Amino acid sequence: MKSVVNSQGDPGDAGPGSDLHLELSDGPGGRRGALTRALRDAVRTGRLAPGTRLPPYRSLAADLGLARNTVAEAYAELVAEGWLTARQGSGTRVAHRAEPPGAGRRRGPATSPRPRRPAYDLVQGTPDAAAFPRTAWLASARRALTAAPNEAFGPGDPRGRVELRRALADYLARARGVRADPGRIVICPGFAGALRLLGRVLDGTIAVESYGLGFHRSLLTAAGLATVTLPIDERGARVEELTASEATAVLLTAAHQFPTGGPLDPGRRAAAVDWARATGGVVLEDDYDGEFRYDRKPVGALQGLDPERVVYIGSASKSLSPALRLGWMVLPGHLVDAVLEAKGERESWSSALDQLTLADFIASGAYDRHVRRMRRHYRRRRDELVAALALRAPHVRVTGIAAGLHAVLELPPGTERTVVRAAAWQGVAVEGLSLYRHGEAAGVPGDGLVVGYGTPPEHAFAGALEALCEALPPAPEERSDPGLVQSV
Ligand SMILES: Cc1ncc(COP(=O)(O)O)c(C=O)c1O
């Protein structure tokens, strides 16, 4: 089937006043699939140039003898894949970055029709590497090395350097509401290191939130623990389900659920501790980014409710850098010996010199200054993300923005994979929310994007937002009749 929409429009405009030649071939997906392939081909081969405006649904539908909905769905699919863009007031156009490598306008030797290497990194997980406080860290390292006793160069205490444990005890009590005694703090290589150790010490079944990092869960199962999944809803993990479960421990991101973003409801915080008291269970509290809360008072550590039932686990990975591999546990009295035994005779993982540097960094006030500066920095980025979405994609709801270094963009059901692919076409690396889901999750969005806004360097951030917005699905009213929303 062929269609030529024939009239006199602006050059580069395939609107009602231009010619658009399309050949619809047989293949999967019926008429909608044929139209999608024909349009994709026309863009890929350069027949439809970037910026070209496509005919309205109605006129293309009339020309091709198709239903309006079929055209609207094909456009929406191509918008989601990044070939087209749709903006209120300017119709549907060929995206500016739509030409894949190997198309007519080839820039390099690439010939495969794969997305280009991402120019923008919006994958959550890493703080802004350019903002690492090199000068202050170096000053602390110099002071720490100068002052270090000779004994610091020998095999260390498995708890970690006492200077760091003292500095942390003060800091955590003051800033996070943790009841910390240096004798109960054990230094470990990040949160993951803590989990490895605790996996060796705990036995039975551990409950994990239905959204989280898959490799954390794998660390626990590799250590021989069984896991059960605790569904989450808009108030956080449903800890009330612990009672009926076989769990003997639970892992919670209480201050900032990872990655959906809300704090655990106060009633549920108390319920988690009550459960642990009643059953002799243990709560593992992952406080991975507790310092970065923007709009409300910081949510204090759960551990403050009962230091005998909660293991508090913190890390320098978000506040400074994951490359340091420095984390800390504040343990209930009954777990200290077992954890030390699991760790071994000596400090086997973390460099004593890095520990002494961090101790000086905290005790000198440099850590507080750095965290305050980074809080302003990330908050500004968060605000820029929210503002860009309000302007370019007001129909996309953004959640989990009160804290942390990432936000969640809710997507219409069934669109996550195409939006992630569309983002790749726009040069953006970003992950779908489903990547973090295990098992049931009630009351939280099914499809979404987890947007890490901490990572891109300053000069690339505006471009990253721009490219991200290009990849988002159009508003339902831009797409078509309301009935079409679900089918995109
Ligand atoms: C949910 C969660 N927990 C903990 C951490 C910290 O991990 P680690 O200290 O092992 O780098 C991160 C990442 O920084 C995280 O996203």
Short mmCIF file of C-alpha atoms and ligand atoms in Angstrom, two decimals:
data_model
loop_
_atom_site.label_atom_id
_atom_site.label_comp_id
_atom_site.label_asym_id
_atom_site.label_seq_id
_atom_site.Cartn_x
_atom_site.Cartn_y
_atom_site.Cartn_z
CA MET A 1 0.00 0.00 0.00
CA LYS A 2 1.30 3.48 -0.85
CA SER A 3 0.32 6.90 0.27
CA VAL A 4 1.30 10.29 -1.09
CA VAL A 5 -0.03 13.21 0.90
CA ASN A 6 0.06 15.95 -1.67
CA SER A 7 -0.01 19.68 -1.20
CA GLN A 8 2.33 22.68 -0.80
CA GLY A 9 3.86 22.97 2.63
CA ASP A 10 7.11 24.40 3.97
CA PRO A 11 10.24 22.58 2.93
CA GLY A 12 11.09 19.95 5.54
CA ASP A 13 7.52 19.86 6.68
CA ALA A 14 5.45 16.77 6.07
CA GLY A 15 2.39 18.39 7.60
CA PRO A 16 -0.93 18.67 5.81
CA GLY A 17 0.75 20.76 3.13
CA SER A 18 3.54 18.33 2.14
CA ASP A 19 4.16 15.06 0.38
CA LEU A 20 4.86 11.98 2.44
CA HIS A 21 5.45 8.78 0.58
CA LEU A 22 5.10 5.62 2.66
CA GLU A 23 5.03 2.02 1.65
CA LEU A 24 3.34 -0.30 4.12
CA SER A 25 4.60 -3.85 3.90
CA ASP A 26 3.17 -7.02 5.41
CA GLY A 27 4.78 -8.18 8.61
CA PRO A 28 4.25 -8.47 12.37
CA GLY A 29 1.99 -6.07 14.21
CA GLY A 30 -0.63 -5.69 11.48
CA ARG A 31 -1.26 -2.24 10.00
CA ARG A 32 0.11 -0.41 13.00
CA GLY A 33 3.34 -2.44 12.79
CA ALA A 34 3.59 -1.73 9.06
CA LEU A 35 3.18 2.00 9.56
CA THR A 36 5.69 2.05 12.44
CA ARG A 37 8.27 0.23 10.30
CA ALA A 38 7.68 2.49 7.31
CA LEU A 39 8.07 5.66 9.37
CA ARG A 40 11.11 4.30 11.21
CA ASP A 41 12.68 3.43 7.86
CA ALA A 42 11.97 6.87 6.47
CA VAL A 43 13.73 8.46 9.46
CA ARG A 44 16.56 5.95 9.50
CA THR A 45 17.40 6.45 5.84
CA GLY A 46 17.20 10.22 6.14
CA ARG A 47 14.15 10.60 3.91
CA LEU A 48 12.49 12.34 6.81
CA ALA A 49 15.05 14.86 8.08
CA PRO A 50 15.45 15.84 11.75
CA GLY A 51 12.91 18.50 12.67
CA THR A 52 10.45 17.51 9.95
CA ARG A 53 6.88 17.84 11.10
CA LEU A 54 4.70 14.82 10.44
CA PRO A 55 1.11 15.05 9.22
CA PRO A 56 -1.59 15.09 11.89
CA TYR A 57 -3.08 11.69 12.68
CA ARG A 58 -6.27 12.54 10.90
CA SER A 59 -4.78 13.40 7.53
CA LEU A 60 -2.27 10.53 7.44
CA ALA A 61 -5.00 8.13 8.54
CA ALA A 62 -7.27 9.36 5.75
CA ASP A 63 -4.51 9.02 3.17
CA LEU A 64 -3.54 5.51 4.19
CA GLY A 65 -7.03 4.33 4.87
CA LEU A 66 -6.16 3.58 8.48
CA ALA A 67 -7.94 4.31 11.75
CA ARG A 68 -6.76 7.47 13.50
CA ASN A 69 -5.84 5.42 16.55
CA THR A 70 -3.52 3.26 14.47
CA VAL A 71 -1.56 6.32 13.35
CA ALA A 72 -1.54 7.76 16.87
CA GLU A 73 -0.19 4.51 18.30
CA ALA A 74 2.53 4.27 15.67
CA TYR A 75 3.61 7.86 16.40
CA ALA A 76 3.62 7.19 20.14
CA GLU A 77 5.75 4.10 19.73
CA LEU A 78 8.29 5.99 17.67
CA VAL A 79 8.31 8.84 20.18
CA ALA A 80 9.01 6.34 22.93
CA GLU A 81 11.83 4.85 20.88
CA GLY A 82 13.32 8.29 20.32
CA TRP A 83 12.76 8.58 16.55
CA LEU A 84 10.09 11.24 16.90
CA THR A 85 9.31 13.92 19.45
CA ALA A 86 5.89 15.24 20.34
CA ARG A 87 5.35 18.62 21.97
CA GLN A 88 2.14 20.45 22.62
CA GLY A 89 1.70 23.19 20.02
CA SER A 90 4.37 21.97 17.63
CA GLY A 91 3.00 18.57 16.68
CA THR A 92 5.02 15.44 16.08
CA ARG A 93 8.46 15.91 14.53
CA VAL A 94 11.47 13.84 13.62
CA ALA A 95 13.83 13.94 16.58
CA HIS A 96 17.04 15.86 16.18
CA ARG A 97 19.17 13.09 17.49
CA ALA A 98 17.24 10.37 15.74
CA GLU A 99 19.78 9.45 13.10
CA PRO A 100 21.45 6.23 14.19
CA PRO A 101 25.05 5.45 13.35
CA GLY A 102 25.20 4.04 9.83
CA ALA A 103 22.35 6.18 8.53
CA GLY A 104 22.71 8.68 5.68
CA ARG A 105 24.46 11.25 7.85
CA ARG A 106 27.13 8.91 9.17
CA ARG A 107 29.74 10.55 11.38
CA GLY A 108 32.17 7.73 11.88
CA PRO A 109 32.96 4.21 10.92
CA ALA A 110 30.06 2.72 12.90
CA THR A 111 27.67 0.76 10.76
CA SER A 112 25.56 -1.08 13.31
CA PRO A 113 22.10 0.34 14.03
CA ARG A 114 22.74 0.22 17.76
CA PRO A 115 22.35 3.16 20.11
CA ARG A 116 25.46 5.29 20.40
CA ARG A 117 27.64 5.13 23.50
CA PRO A 118 25.85 7.18 26.13
CA ALA A 119 27.04 10.76 26.32
CA TYR A 120 25.16 11.34 29.56
CA ASP A 121 25.22 9.14 32.62
CA LEU A 122 21.99 9.27 34.62
CA VAL A 123 22.41 5.80 36.12
CA GLN A 124 21.93 6.14 39.85
CA GLY A 125 24.68 5.14 42.24
CA THR A 126 27.63 7.48 42.00
CA PRO A 127 28.10 10.92 43.47
CA ASP A 128 29.56 13.76 41.41
CA ALA A 129 33.16 12.58 41.05
CA ALA A 130 34.35 16.07 40.10
CA ALA A 131 33.20 17.30 43.51
CA PHE A 132 35.43 14.97 45.54
CA PRO A 133 37.12 17.28 48.06
CA ARG A 134 40.65 16.59 46.89
CA THR A 135 42.34 19.49 48.66
CA ALA A 136 40.70 18.93 52.02
CA TRP A 137 41.21 15.16 51.76
CA LEU A 138 44.88 15.67 50.98
CA ALA A 139 45.24 18.01 53.97
CA SER A 140 43.64 15.36 56.21
CA ALA A 141 45.86 12.64 54.77
CA ARG A 142 48.95 14.74 55.44
CA ARG A 143 47.93 15.50 59.02
CA ALA A 144 46.86 11.90 59.67
CA LEU A 145 50.09 10.45 58.33
CA THR A 146 52.20 12.93 60.26
CA ALA A 147 50.41 12.19 63.52
CA ALA A 148 49.99 8.41 63.09
CA PRO A 149 51.70 6.41 65.85
CA ASN A 150 54.16 3.74 64.72
CA GLU A 151 51.72 1.10 65.82
CA ALA A 152 49.35 2.25 63.03
CA PHE A 153 51.75 0.68 60.53
CA GLY A 154 51.37 -2.76 62.07
CA PRO A 155 48.53 -5.27 61.71
CA GLY A 156 45.38 -3.58 62.92
CA ASP A 157 42.50 -4.20 65.29
CA PRO A 158 39.68 -6.01 63.37
CA ARG A 159 37.31 -3.32 64.61
CA GLY A 160 39.24 -0.71 62.59
CA ARG A 161 41.25 2.33 63.77
CA VAL A 162 40.08 3.67 67.09
CA GLU A 163 40.55 7.28 65.89
CA LEU A 164 37.95 6.67 63.16
CA ARG A 165 35.57 4.83 65.45
CA ARG A 166 35.68 7.72 67.94
CA ALA A 167 35.14 10.32 65.24
CA LEU A 168 32.24 8.31 63.83
CA ALA A 169 30.63 7.79 67.24
CA ASP A 170 30.51 11.58 67.75
CA TYR A 171 29.40 12.35 64.22
CA LEU A 172 26.70 9.68 64.01
CA ALA A 173 25.23 10.65 67.38
CA ARG A 174 25.15 14.32 66.42
CA ALA A 175 24.09 14.11 62.77
CA ARG A 176 22.09 10.88 62.50
CA GLY A 177 20.74 10.25 66.00
CA VAL A 178 22.67 6.98 66.32
CA ARG A 179 23.49 5.70 69.80
CA ALA A 180 27.08 4.81 69.13
CA ASP A 181 29.88 3.56 71.32
CA PRO A 182 33.30 3.29 69.59
CA GLY A 183 33.65 -0.23 71.05
CA ARG A 184 30.62 -1.37 69.07
CA ILE A 185 31.65 0.16 65.77
CA VAL A 186 33.29 -2.05 63.18
CA ILE A 187 34.83 -0.53 60.05
CA CYS A 188 34.19 -2.43 56.83
CA PRO A 189 34.68 -1.96 53.11
CA GLY A 190 31.43 -0.15 52.40
CA PHE A 191 27.90 -1.31 53.00
CA ALA A 192 28.53 -4.37 50.82
CA GLY A 193 31.39 -5.36 53.13
CA ALA A 194 29.09 -5.07 56.13
CA LEU A 195 26.51 -7.26 54.46
CA ARG A 196 29.12 -9.90 53.66
CA LEU A 197 30.16 -10.01 57.29
CA LEU A 198 26.64 -10.04 58.67
CA GLY A 199 25.70 -12.78 56.23
CA ARG A 200 28.29 -14.99 57.92
CA VAL A 201 27.01 -14.17 61.38
CA LEU A 202 23.25 -14.34 60.93
CA ASP A 203 21.38 -17.48 60.09
CA GLY A 204 17.84 -18.33 59.07
CA THR A 205 15.76 -16.09 56.88
CA ILE A 206 16.15 -12.41 56.15
CA ALA A 207 13.36 -10.22 54.81
CA VAL A 208 14.33 -7.76 52.09
CA GLU A 209 12.30 -4.94 50.59
CA SER A 210 10.57 -5.68 47.29
CA TYR A 211 12.67 -2.94 45.70
CA GLY A 212 16.41 -2.89 46.26
CA LEU A 213 19.80 -3.72 44.84
CA GLY A 214 19.83 -7.26 43.48
CA PHE A 215 23.46 -7.80 44.35
CA HIS A 216 22.82 -7.01 48.02
CA ARG A 217 20.25 -9.73 48.08
CA SER A 218 22.70 -12.05 46.29
CA LEU A 219 25.34 -11.37 48.93
CA LEU A 220 22.91 -12.58 51.57
CA THR A 221 21.88 -15.71 49.69
CA ALA A 222 25.51 -16.47 48.85
CA ALA A 223 26.18 -16.41 52.60
CA GLY A 224 23.54 -19.11 53.04
CA LEU A 225 20.59 -17.03 54.23
CA ALA A 226 17.12 -17.60 52.84
CA THR A 227 15.28 -14.42 51.82
CA VAL A 228 11.64 -13.44 51.86
CA THR A 229 10.30 -10.34 50.19
CA LEU A 230 8.58 -7.57 52.09
CA PRO A 231 6.21 -5.69 49.77
CA ILE A 232 6.45 -1.93 49.80
CA ASP A 233 3.76 0.64 49.29
CA GLU A 234 3.69 4.42 49.54
CA ARG A 235 4.47 4.25 53.31
CA GLY A 236 7.54 2.09 52.76
CA ALA A 237 8.09 -1.59 53.57
CA ARG A 238 5.09 -3.41 55.00
CA VAL A 239 6.88 -4.44 58.17
CA GLU A 240 3.62 -5.68 59.68
CA GLU A 241 4.06 -8.73 57.43
CA LEU A 242 7.20 -9.71 59.35
CA THR A 243 5.18 -11.29 62.12
CA ALA A 244 3.61 -13.92 59.90
CA SER A 245 6.87 -14.56 58.03
CA GLU A 246 9.76 -16.85 58.90
CA ALA A 247 12.17 -13.94 58.97
CA THR A 248 14.71 -13.68 61.77
CA ALA A 249 16.22 -10.46 60.37
CA VAL A 250 15.12 -7.67 58.05
CA LEU A 251 17.09 -5.30 55.82
CA LEU A 252 15.52 -1.84 55.58
CA THR A 253 16.41 1.44 53.83
CA ALA A 254 14.39 3.28 56.46
CA ALA A 255 15.42 6.90 55.87
CA HIS A 256 15.11 6.75 52.08
CA GLN A 257 13.71 3.61 50.50
CA PHE A 258 15.98 2.48 47.71
CA PRO A 259 15.17 3.22 44.99
CA THR A 260 11.52 4.35 45.27
CA GLY A 261 12.51 7.19 47.56
CA GLY A 262 10.12 7.56 50.51
CA PRO A 263 10.96 7.40 54.23
CA LEU A 264 9.57 4.49 56.23
CA ASP A 265 6.35 5.56 57.93
CA PRO A 266 6.95 6.40 61.65
CA GLY A 267 4.43 3.76 62.78
CA ARG A 268 6.23 1.15 60.73
CA ARG A 269 9.62 2.19 62.10
CA ALA A 270 8.31 1.48 65.57
CA ALA A 271 6.64 -1.74 64.39
CA ALA A 272 9.93 -3.03 62.96
CA VAL A 273 11.67 -2.51 66.28
CA ASP A 274 8.74 -4.03 68.20
CA TRP A 275 8.90 -7.10 65.96
CA ALA A 276 12.64 -7.46 66.58
CA ARG A 277 12.12 -7.13 70.36
CA ALA A 278 9.28 -9.61 70.44
CA THR A 279 11.00 -12.26 68.34
CA GLY A 280 14.69 -11.72 69.08
CA GLY A 281 15.07 -10.65 65.46
CA VAL A 282 17.52 -8.10 64.08
CA VAL A 283 16.95 -5.06 61.90
CA LEU A 284 19.75 -4.16 59.47
CA GLU A 285 19.46 -0.45 58.73
CA ASP A 286 21.03 0.63 55.43
CA ASP A 287 21.62 4.38 55.90
CA TYR A 288 23.31 4.85 52.53
CA ASP A 289 22.44 8.51 51.91
CA GLY A 290 20.91 9.74 55.15
CA GLU A 291 22.85 13.03 54.98
CA PHE A 292 21.15 14.14 51.79
CA ARG A 293 17.66 15.25 52.74
CA TYR A 294 16.44 18.48 51.23
CA ASP A 295 12.94 19.58 52.08
CA ARG A 296 12.27 18.31 55.52
CA LYS A 297 14.09 17.67 58.73
CA PRO A 298 16.55 14.80 58.42
CA VAL A 299 14.99 11.45 59.23
CA GLY A 300 16.99 10.13 62.15
CA ALA A 301 18.37 6.62 62.27
CA LEU A 302 16.04 3.82 63.26
CA GLN A 303 18.86 2.50 65.42
CA GLY A 304 18.15 5.28 67.93
CA LEU A 305 14.92 3.45 68.84
CA ASP A 306 16.73 0.34 70.04
CA PRO A 307 20.51 -0.09 69.65
CA GLU A 308 20.23 -3.65 70.94
CA ARG A 309 18.00 -4.78 68.08
CA VAL A 310 19.21 -2.64 65.17
CA VAL A 311 22.50 -2.84 63.29
CA TYR A 312 23.17 0.62 61.86
CA ILE A 313 25.20 0.55 58.63
CA GLY A 314 26.65 3.66 57.01
CA SER A 315 29.02 4.29 54.13
CA ALA A 316 31.18 7.01 52.58
CA SER A 317 30.11 5.89 49.11
CA LYS A 318 27.46 8.57 48.54
CA SER A 319 28.87 11.31 50.74
CA LEU A 320 32.46 11.06 49.41
CA SER A 321 33.17 8.29 46.93
CA PRO A 322 32.49 4.58 46.46
CA ALA A 323 36.17 4.25 45.54
CA LEU A 324 37.17 4.69 49.19
CA ARG A 325 35.46 1.44 50.19
CA LEU A 326 34.85 2.72 53.67
CA GLY A 327 31.77 1.87 55.66
CA TRP A 328 30.84 1.28 59.26
CA MET A 329 28.52 -0.80 61.40
CA VAL A 330 27.21 0.10 64.81
CA LEU A 331 26.40 -3.25 66.37
CA PRO A 332 24.13 -4.46 69.16
CA GLY A 333 26.22 -5.81 72.04
CA HIS A 334 25.30 -9.43 71.34
CA LEU A 335 26.68 -9.33 67.78
CA VAL A 336 30.06 -7.67 68.39
CA ASP A 337 32.11 -10.78 69.13
CA ALA A 338 30.56 -12.83 66.36
CA VAL A 339 31.23 -10.10 63.79
CA LEU A 340 34.81 -9.69 64.98
CA GLU A 341 35.34 -13.41 64.80
CA ALA A 342 33.97 -13.42 61.25
CA LYS A 343 36.28 -10.56 60.35
CA GLY A 344 39.35 -12.37 61.62
CA GLU A 345 42.34 -11.58 63.76
CA ARG A 346 43.26 -8.34 62.09
CA GLU A 347 41.89 -5.50 60.04
CA SER A 348 41.91 -7.41 56.82
CA TRP A 349 40.17 -5.09 54.40
CA SER A 350 40.43 -1.33 54.87
CA SER A 351 43.71 0.58 54.80
CA ALA A 352 44.59 2.02 58.21
CA LEU A 353 45.89 5.16 56.49
CA ASP A 354 42.58 5.79 54.72
CA GLN A 355 40.80 5.22 58.02
CA LEU A 356 43.06 7.74 59.78
CA THR A 357 42.49 10.22 56.96
CA LEU A 358 38.72 9.87 57.26
CA ALA A 359 39.02 10.22 61.04
CA ASP A 360 40.82 13.54 60.61
CA PHE A 361 38.40 14.60 57.87
CA ILE A 362 35.45 14.08 60.21
CA ALA A 363 37.07 15.42 63.40
CA SER A 364 38.34 18.58 61.68
CA GLY A 365 34.84 19.49 60.46
CA ALA A 366 35.74 18.98 56.79
CA TYR A 367 33.17 16.18 56.45
CA ASP A 368 30.34 18.40 57.72
CA ARG A 369 31.41 21.21 55.39
CA HIS A 370 31.61 18.85 52.44
CA VAL A 371 28.21 17.30 53.15
CA ARG A 372 26.60 20.74 53.50
CA ARG A 373 28.15 21.87 50.21
CA MET A 374 27.08 18.71 48.40
CA ARG A 375 23.59 18.96 49.84
CA ARG A 376 23.23 22.38 48.20
CA HIS A 377 24.76 21.05 44.98
CA TYR A 378 22.47 18.02 44.69
CA ARG A 379 19.46 19.99 45.78
CA ARG A 380 20.08 22.46 42.97
CA ARG A 381 20.35 19.58 40.51
CA ARG A 382 17.21 18.02 41.88
CA ASP A 383 15.42 21.37 41.41
CA GLU A 384 16.72 21.62 37.83
CA LEU A 385 15.45 18.14 37.05
CA VAL A 386 12.03 18.95 38.49
CA ALA A 387 11.90 22.28 36.61
CA ALA A 388 12.91 20.65 33.30
CA LEU A 389 10.17 18.05 33.71
CA ALA A 390 7.58 20.69 34.64
CA LEU A 391 8.42 22.54 31.45
CA ARG A 392 9.03 19.75 28.97
CA ALA A 393 7.05 16.83 30.33
CA PRO A 394 4.53 18.10 32.88
CA HIS A 395 2.52 14.90 32.56
CA VAL A 396 5.41 12.83 33.96
CA ARG A 397 5.15 12.51 37.73
CA VAL A 398 8.43 12.64 39.61
CA THR A 399 8.69 11.06 43.06
CA GLY A 400 11.30 10.34 45.69
CA ILE A 401 12.72 13.85 45.44
CA ALA A 402 12.92 14.83 49.10
CA ALA A 403 16.27 13.14 49.59
CA GLY A 404 19.18 11.38 47.99
CA LEU A 405 20.88 11.56 44.61
CA HIS A 406 18.19 10.05 42.43
CA ALA A 407 14.50 10.46 41.62
CA VAL A 408 11.87 8.18 40.12
CA LEU A 409 9.88 9.24 37.05
CA GLU A 410 6.59 7.39 36.77
CA LEU A 411 5.82 6.07 33.28
CA PRO A 412 2.61 4.83 31.69
CA PRO A 413 2.22 1.06 32.08
CA GLY A 414 4.13 -0.95 29.54
CA THR A 415 6.42 1.84 28.35
CA GLU A 416 9.51 1.43 30.53
CA ARG A 417 11.62 -0.60 28.11
CA THR A 418 10.91 1.59 25.13
CA VAL A 419 11.67 4.73 27.13
CA VAL A 420 15.00 3.29 28.32
CA ARG A 421 15.80 2.46 24.69
CA ALA A 422 14.66 5.89 23.54
CA ALA A 423 16.93 7.44 26.16
CA ALA A 424 19.83 5.39 24.79
CA TRP A 425 19.12 6.80 21.36
CA GLN A 426 19.29 10.26 22.85
CA GLY A 427 22.68 9.38 24.33
CA VAL A 428 21.41 8.92 27.88
CA ALA A 429 22.24 5.95 30.09
CA VAL A 430 19.40 5.53 32.57
CA GLU A 431 17.78 2.53 34.24
CA GLY A 432 14.22 1.34 34.52
CA LEU A 433 12.63 0.92 37.92
CA SER A 434 11.83 -2.73 37.22
CA LEU A 435 15.55 -3.52 37.36
CA TYR A 436 15.32 -3.11 41.11
CA ARG A 437 12.15 -5.05 41.76
CA HIS A 438 12.03 -8.43 43.41
CA GLY A 439 8.65 -9.95 43.95
CA GLU A 440 5.57 -8.08 44.97
CA ALA A 441 5.32 -4.32 45.33
CA ALA A 442 2.02 -2.78 46.16
CA GLY A 443 1.02 0.85 45.69
CA VAL A 444 4.19 1.92 43.88
CA PRO A 445 4.53 2.66 40.21
CA GLY A 446 5.06 -0.37 38.03
CA ASP A 447 6.93 1.35 35.24
CA GLY A 448 9.41 4.10 35.87
CA LEU A 449 12.87 5.51 35.39
CA VAL A 450 15.41 5.80 38.20
CA VAL A 451 17.25 9.01 37.36
CA GLY A 452 20.57 9.53 39.13
CA TYR A 453 21.22 13.26 39.00
CA GLY A 454 24.45 13.25 40.96
CA THR A 455 26.83 11.76 38.42
CA PRO A 456 27.09 13.99 35.31
CA PRO A 457 29.76 16.65 35.48
CA GLU A 458 28.41 20.20 35.86
CA HIS A 459 28.92 21.20 32.22
CA ALA A 460 26.93 18.18 30.97
CA PHE A 461 23.96 18.37 33.32
CA ALA A 462 21.72 20.69 31.27
CA GLY A 463 22.37 18.59 28.15
CA ALA A 464 21.59 15.43 30.07
CA LEU A 465 18.22 16.83 31.17
CA GLU A 466 17.43 18.03 27.67
CA ALA A 467 18.20 14.62 26.16
CA LEU A 468 16.26 12.83 28.90
CA CYS A 469 13.15 14.93 28.25
CA GLU A 470 13.38 14.13 24.53
CA ALA A 471 13.08 10.45 25.38
CA LEU A 472 10.00 10.70 27.58
CA PRO A 473 6.61 9.68 26.24
CA PRO A 474 4.34 12.51 25.12
CA ALA A 475 1.39 13.66 27.20
CA PRO A 476 -1.73 11.56 26.64
CA GLU A 477 -3.55 14.47 24.98
CA GLU A 478 -0.62 14.99 22.59
CA ARG A 479 -0.66 11.34 21.73
CA SER A 480 -4.28 10.96 20.81
CA ASP A 481 -7.68 10.31 22.25
CA PRO A 482 -7.71 9.40 25.95
CA GLY A 483 -8.53 5.82 25.06
CA LEU A 484 -5.10 5.37 23.55
CA VAL A 485 -3.07 6.04 26.65
CA GLN A 486 -3.09 2.50 27.86
CA SER A 487 -1.97 1.05 24.57
CA VAL A 488 1.28 2.98 24.23
C1 LIG B 1 20.86 1.01 48.58
C2 LIG B 1 22.33 1.25 48.78
N1 LIG B 1 22.90 0.78 49.88
C3 LIG B 1 24.20 0.98 50.13
C4 LIG B 1 25.00 1.66 49.25
C5 LIG B 1 26.46 1.85 49.58
O1 LIG B 1 27.17 0.76 49.12
P1 LIG B 1 28.72 0.62 49.35
O2 LIG B 1 29.05 1.28 50.66
O3 LIG B 1 28.95 -0.85 49.38
O4 LIG B 1 29.41 1.29 48.22
C6 LIG B 1 24.45 2.15 48.06
C7 LIG B 1 25.25 2.89 47.07
O5 LIG B 1 26.03 3.75 47.33
C8 LIG B 1 23.08 1.94 47.83
O6 LIG B 1 22.50 2.40 46.73
#
